[in-house]
XYZ file of C-alpha atoms in Angstrom:
412
model
C 38.806 -12.880 -55.195
C 41.784 -11.019 -56.466
C 43.717 -12.440 -59.717
C 47.421 -11.718 -59.596
C 48.876 -13.830 -61.960
C 49.260 -12.713 -65.821
C 48.264 -14.550 -68.348
C 49.736 -14.631 -71.631
C 47.868 -13.402 -74.164
C 46.314 -15.399 -76.255
C 44.037 -15.323 -79.295
C 39.889 -15.960 -77.796
C 38.102 -18.433 -79.234
C 34.082 -18.193 -78.728
C 32.712 -21.252 -77.248
C 29.097 -21.542 -77.569
C 28.580 -18.823 -74.772
C 31.950 -19.424 -73.162
C 35.069 -18.193 -73.594
C 38.285 -19.028 -74.047
C 41.529 -17.143 -74.257
C 42.030 -13.249 -74.612
C 40.492 -11.333 -71.023
C 38.401 -14.372 -70.551
C 39.348 -16.164 -66.805
C 40.908 -20.174 -67.258
C 37.633 -22.267 -68.620
C 37.049 -25.464 -66.389
C 35.681 -28.626 -68.872
C 34.939 -32.440 -68.506
C 34.619 -35.416 -70.446
C 31.879 -38.206 -70.616
C 32.576 -41.048 -70.063
C 28.880 -43.010 -70.932
C 27.953 -44.866 -74.560
C 26.852 -41.512 -76.577
C 24.451 -43.699 -78.494
C 22.998 -43.124 -75.355
C 20.993 -40.184 -75.816
C 19.606 -40.108 -72.903
C 22.299 -40.929 -70.454
C 25.194 -39.398 -72.370
C 22.557 -36.322 -71.562
C 22.279 -36.221 -67.731
C 25.784 -36.589 -67.466
C 26.439 -33.602 -69.483
C 24.210 -32.372 -67.538
C 25.699 -33.253 -64.289
C 28.737 -32.739 -65.059
C 27.455 -28.427 -66.023
C 25.457 -28.368 -63.043
C 29.420 -29.542 -60.721
C 30.950 -26.102 -62.803
C 32.022 -28.180 -66.177
C 31.659 -24.879 -68.598
C 32.338 -27.270 -71.721
C 31.766 -30.787 -72.075
C 33.157 -33.111 -74.936
C 31.620 -36.180 -75.870
C 32.827 -39.027 -78.135
C 31.390 -39.735 -81.748
C 32.800 -42.364 -83.308
C 30.134 -44.042 -84.941
C 27.310 -42.899 -86.758
C 25.108 -43.994 -84.321
C 26.679 -41.599 -82.542
C 27.067 -39.064 -84.426
C 23.260 -39.254 -85.182
C 22.336 -39.792 -81.215
C 24.331 -35.810 -81.043
C 21.398 -33.632 -81.729
C 19.006 -35.254 -79.588
C 22.100 -35.015 -76.326
C 21.265 -30.742 -77.435
C 17.553 -31.443 -77.769
C 17.478 -33.712 -74.436
C 20.121 -31.213 -72.426
C 18.042 -28.108 -73.833
C 14.120 -29.462 -72.569
C 16.650 -29.591 -69.021
C 17.520 -25.968 -68.928
C 21.154 -26.612 -69.896
C 22.972 -25.140 -72.297
C 26.195 -25.675 -71.775
C 28.245 -26.068 -75.181
C 28.761 -29.902 -76.255
C 32.100 -30.475 -77.860
C 32.689 -33.511 -80.541
C 35.316 -35.781 -79.541
C 36.875 -37.290 -82.952
C 39.388 -39.997 -84.115
C 39.675 -41.816 -87.375
C 36.438 -40.978 -89.420
C 35.326 -37.965 -88.194
C 36.133 -36.650 -92.230
C 32.765 -38.828 -92.793
C 30.874 -38.577 -89.652
C 30.581 -34.920 -90.174
C 29.896 -34.249 -93.653
C 27.295 -37.317 -93.370
C 25.612 -35.772 -90.529
C 25.182 -32.304 -90.880
C 22.222 -31.847 -87.457
C 25.252 -33.215 -85.463
C 27.857 -30.590 -86.757
C 26.237 -27.875 -86.985
C 24.942 -28.865 -83.041
C 28.518 -29.630 -81.843
C 29.874 -25.962 -80.938
C 33.608 -27.469 -81.659
C 35.729 -29.985 -82.705
C 38.469 -31.491 -81.541
C 40.921 -33.505 -83.823
C 43.932 -35.022 -83.475
C 46.946 -34.614 -86.200
C 48.076 -38.593 -85.472
C 44.402 -40.100 -86.260
C 42.843 -37.800 -88.632
C 44.326 -40.251 -91.292
C 47.051 -42.406 -92.438
C 48.978 -41.963 -95.301
C 48.098 -40.209 -97.942
C 44.395 -39.759 -96.948
C 45.374 -38.154 -94.047
C 46.145 -34.354 -95.282
C 42.171 -35.100 -97.584
C 40.932 -36.159 -94.433
C 42.308 -33.144 -92.296
C 41.167 -30.758 -94.884
C 37.976 -31.719 -95.003
C 37.333 -31.799 -90.731
C 38.759 -28.033 -91.359
C 36.179 -27.579 -94.217
C 33.254 -28.598 -92.832
C 34.376 -26.506 -90.023
C 34.292 -23.405 -91.477
C 31.261 -24.512 -92.977
C 29.622 -24.418 -90.154
C 31.125 -21.424 -88.119
C 33.263 -23.567 -85.193
C 36.186 -23.635 -83.386
C 38.150 -26.750 -83.529
C 40.732 -27.998 -80.874
C 44.058 -29.638 -82.495
C 44.775 -31.654 -79.885
C 47.970 -34.136 -80.158
C 48.908 -37.029 -77.961
C 51.807 -38.538 -77.062
C 50.476 -41.556 -77.661
C 49.430 -41.420 -80.835
C 51.904 -39.402 -82.295
C 52.311 -38.514 -85.907
C 53.999 -40.959 -87.249
C 55.498 -38.955 -90.636
C 56.298 -35.822 -88.443
C 58.212 -37.795 -86.529
C 60.224 -39.550 -88.287
C 60.874 -37.046 -90.463
C 62.488 -34.970 -87.745
C 64.147 -38.165 -86.886
C 66.168 -37.304 -89.447
C 66.515 -34.015 -89.206
C 67.775 -34.345 -85.727
C 70.056 -37.274 -86.730
C 72.591 -34.598 -89.225
C 72.245 -31.677 -86.336
C 76.265 -31.373 -84.412
C 74.405 -32.101 -81.003
C 70.896 -33.842 -81.635
C 68.305 -34.416 -79.232
C 67.564 -37.226 -76.637
C 64.072 -39.102 -77.374
C 62.717 -36.842 -74.791
C 63.673 -33.785 -76.298
C 62.702 -35.106 -79.690
C 59.524 -36.750 -78.619
C 58.362 -32.634 -77.098
C 59.782 -31.141 -80.085
C 57.728 -33.051 -82.355
C 54.148 -32.473 -80.528
C 54.626 -28.586 -80.647
C 55.135 -29.296 -84.103
C 52.519 -31.254 -84.666
C 50.172 -29.121 -82.885
C 51.855 -26.116 -84.323
C 52.099 -27.515 -88.378
C 48.632 -28.069 -88.356
C 47.101 -25.197 -87.219
C 49.304 -23.832 -90.048
C 47.875 -25.648 -92.086
C 44.483 -25.275 -90.713
C 44.624 -21.419 -91.418
C 46.012 -21.814 -95.006
C 42.732 -23.900 -94.980
C 40.990 -20.812 -93.995
C 39.400 -21.441 -90.282
C 40.628 -18.470 -88.493
C 43.411 -18.255 -86.082
C 41.042 -17.280 -83.366
C 38.063 -20.229 -84.025
C 41.678 -22.491 -83.382
C 42.299 -24.182 -79.841
C 45.880 -26.399 -79.365
C 46.983 -28.929 -76.842
C 49.856 -31.763 -76.354
C 48.417 -34.686 -73.741
C 51.157 -35.949 -72.268
C 50.805 -38.348 -69.002
C 54.636 -37.013 -67.449
C 54.169 -34.101 -65.307
C 57.866 -32.520 -66.360
C 57.156 -33.600 -69.664
C 53.975 -31.068 -70.004
C 55.033 -28.766 -68.506
C 58.383 -28.368 -70.956
C 55.910 -29.360 -73.702
C 53.794 -26.091 -73.117
C 55.913 -23.481 -72.098
C 57.752 -24.170 -75.225
C 54.382 -24.423 -77.668
C 53.325 -20.850 -75.459
C 56.594 -18.964 -77.259
C 55.943 -19.575 -79.963
C 52.427 -19.068 -81.140
C 49.166 -16.713 -79.657
C 46.312 -19.888 -80.297
C 44.249 -20.208 -76.783
C 45.559 -23.884 -75.192
C 43.941 -26.430 -73.213
C 45.359 -27.592 -69.864
C 45.508 -31.639 -69.023
C 48.012 -34.242 -68.372
C 46.398 -37.534 -69.989
C 45.849 -40.709 -68.377
C 46.559 -39.362 -65.308
C 45.673 -41.585 -63.410
C 42.899 -42.486 -60.281
C 42.206 -41.240 -56.653
C 45.558 -38.893 -54.838
C 48.007 -39.654 -57.884
C 45.695 -38.377 -60.771
C 44.385 -35.087 -58.002
C 48.300 -35.320 -57.217
C 49.899 -35.203 -60.724
C 47.387 -33.490 -62.289
C 48.123 -30.538 -60.142
C 51.518 -30.085 -59.957
C 51.685 -29.833 -63.566
C 49.166 -27.708 -64.498
C 49.742 -25.699 -61.336
C 53.440 -24.862 -62.668
C 51.862 -23.863 -65.480
C 48.873 -21.926 -64.456
C 51.646 -19.615 -62.270
C 53.658 -18.472 -65.381
C 50.357 -17.518 -67.136
C 49.794 -20.091 -70.016
C 46.663 -22.536 -70.143
C 43.177 -20.947 -71.193
C 41.313 -24.037 -70.313
C 42.023 -27.141 -68.325
C 40.702 -30.602 -67.810
C 41.654 -32.675 -64.407
C 41.442 -36.514 -66.621
C 41.420 -38.787 -63.305
C 40.134 -42.325 -63.699
C 36.929 -42.332 -61.681
C 37.014 -45.130 -58.976
C 34.263 -48.284 -59.230
C 31.316 -46.392 -58.935
C 33.073 -43.225 -58.168
C 31.132 -40.022 -59.684
C 32.994 -38.700 -63.056
C 32.010 -35.017 -61.253
C 35.087 -35.305 -59.080
C 37.011 -34.209 -61.426
C 35.612 -30.970 -62.348
C 35.461 -30.291 -58.231
C 39.013 -30.853 -58.349
C 39.849 -28.145 -61.248
C 37.577 -25.440 -59.442
C 39.119 -25.786 -56.451
C 43.224 -26.207 -58.138
C 42.229 -22.261 -60.178
C 40.274 -21.356 -56.537
C 43.437 -21.667 -54.449
C 46.112 -20.783 -56.963
C 43.625 -17.020 -56.634
C 42.665 -16.872 -60.076
C 38.727 -17.504 -60.296
C 36.606 -17.616 -57.237
C 33.291 -20.614 -57.699
C 31.777 -22.023 -54.143
C 33.047 -20.492 -51.133
C 36.575 -22.289 -49.493
C 37.024 -23.696 -45.905
C 39.986 -23.728 -44.347
C 40.293 -26.278 -41.272
C 42.748 -27.699 -39.339
C 44.094 -31.486 -39.680
C 43.901 -32.526 -35.695
C 46.815 -33.549 -33.309
C 46.919 -34.419 -30.096
C 45.087 -31.543 -29.203
C 42.430 -33.107 -31.407
C 40.988 -36.783 -30.411
C 37.419 -35.595 -30.474
C 36.584 -36.175 -34.137
C 33.476 -33.691 -34.119
C 35.559 -30.911 -36.189
C 36.269 -32.962 -39.392
C 32.581 -33.727 -39.174
C 31.687 -30.754 -38.749
C 34.185 -29.569 -41.720
C 32.839 -31.749 -43.505
C 28.974 -30.693 -43.190
C 29.700 -27.563 -43.793
C 31.656 -28.369 -47.057
C 29.187 -30.359 -48.225
C 26.855 -27.497 -47.234
C 27.766 -24.421 -48.901
C 28.915 -26.822 -52.401
C 25.011 -27.878 -52.391
C 23.677 -24.553 -52.017
C 26.058 -22.665 -53.992
C 23.651 -22.750 -56.892
C 21.122 -20.916 -55.723
C 23.043 -18.204 -54.035
C 24.985 -17.908 -57.494
C 21.509 -17.188 -59.002
C 20.620 -14.921 -56.322
C 23.060 -13.328 -55.497
C 26.645 -11.885 -56.006
C 30.031 -12.559 -54.521
C 28.829 -15.274 -52.901
C 31.778 -18.277 -53.910
C 34.426 -15.672 -53.021
C 33.084 -16.133 -49.161
C 35.529 -18.209 -46.655
C 34.939 -19.954 -43.522
C 37.399 -21.807 -41.122
C 36.678 -24.761 -38.927
C 39.293 -25.233 -36.289
C 39.849 -27.384 -33.734
C 41.239 -26.311 -31.032
C 42.118 -22.911 -28.519
C 46.003 -23.178 -30.755
C 45.398 -21.300 -33.917
C 41.637 -21.718 -33.371
C 41.178 -18.189 -32.580
C 43.242 -16.768 -35.299
C 42.230 -18.719 -38.351
C 38.537 -17.760 -37.040
C 39.493 -14.493 -37.314
C 40.687 -14.310 -41.089
C 37.933 -15.904 -42.849
C 34.707 -14.355 -43.285
C 32.852 -16.628 -40.698
C 34.765 -18.520 -38.722
C 34.359 -21.756 -35.707
C 37.022 -22.759 -33.155
C 36.283 -25.877 -31.777
C 37.054 -27.275 -27.866
C 39.906 -29.631 -28.187
C 40.736 -31.991 -25.510
C 40.586 -30.537 -22.179
C 39.317 -26.862 -22.865
C 37.006 -25.539 -21.858
C 33.532 -27.054 -23.842
C 32.591 -23.940 -25.739
C 32.933 -23.032 -29.465
C 33.199 -19.269 -30.833
C 31.692 -17.557 -33.604
C 33.681 -15.114 -36.010
C 32.558 -12.656 -38.094
C 34.569 -11.136 -40.511
C 36.827 -10.826 -37.212
C 34.757 -10.242 -34.847
C 33.522 -12.258 -32.581
C 29.660 -12.765 -32.494
C 28.147 -15.749 -30.483
C 29.431 -18.568 -28.570
C 27.846 -22.640 -29.039
C 27.830 -25.295 -26.261
C 25.828 -28.605 -26.859
C 24.688 -30.719 -29.533
C 23.475 -28.701 -32.247
C 26.722 -27.010 -33.576
C 26.175 -27.982 -36.569
C 22.805 -27.128 -37.236
C 23.299 -23.334 -35.518
C 27.110 -23.088 -37.184
C 25.319 -23.649 -40.739
C 21.834 -21.184 -40.081
C 24.810 -18.614 -39.155
C 26.277 -19.825 -42.404
C 23.281 -19.079 -44.164
C 22.167 -15.646 -42.231
C 25.329 -14.547 -42.863
C 24.927 -15.217 -46.977
C 21.734 -13.403 -46.926
C 22.801 -10.782 -45.227
C 25.783 -9.199 -47.094
C 25.871 -10.113 -50.145
C 23.895 -7.873 -52.282
C 20.640 -9.944 -54.241
C 20.790 -9.672 -57.821
C 18.053 -7.791 -59.544
C 17.673 -6.363 -56.115
C 17.221 -2.353 -57.953
C 13.917 -3.240 -59.415
C 12.176 -4.275 -56.444
């Protein structure tokens, strides 16, 4: 898949095996919602997220018991053959947890620090310094993550005083946006003064408003070359969370802003945490930034498609390629770039099917009960009867095996 968006130049940050920023593709990450003390349950969810495509996984480290569990989680993941880098999410007591638990400090691939929650009063600078010094000691990168729900109140008060003296003071929204950018940049400058190299710093400024996020990251990107983590915090549930996240991040990514992303969805009761990973992947893939799994084009349906069969087939194919992709990725080069089309009638069916690598044009209401299949624009077969789903799935599998080069094939 060709990338057509010019990325803003940022410093490359190495997090275990993953590179964020520089010339690296945009990285997908997620976060567990298990109790970190339950090291087996947390490792299982980390593995689920990693296998779904999360290239970095963040875990909460909030108590001595959670810190003690981190090395066990890392060991459990290693036994499972899952080498996804782990990020420790620290608030309030991170300096103490890292100092008292060297095995935790070593097992984590990156630390996340919130400048507004690192400490209060006179202890704030001291505790921030302790965390940065520990990151330097263990050679770990740090994400300095500002959040509008926990903005540094001392900084905000100082900036409000300065703002009041301006001939044209900022309004409350402008003031909040400016304070968030200032918090991130001032904290990064302090970290570098303490010895943390700039290529071990990632910045983020999380808000829950779409326009706020766009404005803040445009400003942040213009004022620094640090790698940037994008995410709309508290995005919400279901379609609302998906739409809000993609509306905000899609604009920024189109402008070349952003090196790693998270879609912060609230799961449905009993829903899978992996949904946010799939949404992030689909956002990047539909924008042409990365390819993760074959994309299925399907028509929305109309009065010509009163049967639900094309919908069921589209779902079957989408589930099939997502389930097969881990194996295809291991065996073949480029299968993730494959495109498929499942169309419901003769109006756009043949044309759309010819544009895809593999397409099927199903019969609409009143049409001849036949489904032509096209491979790379050429009609290869017409399917009929009750076994179309299984036959079309087999065609997809055969196409992958026939078209994409096997990895290590030259060794045979």
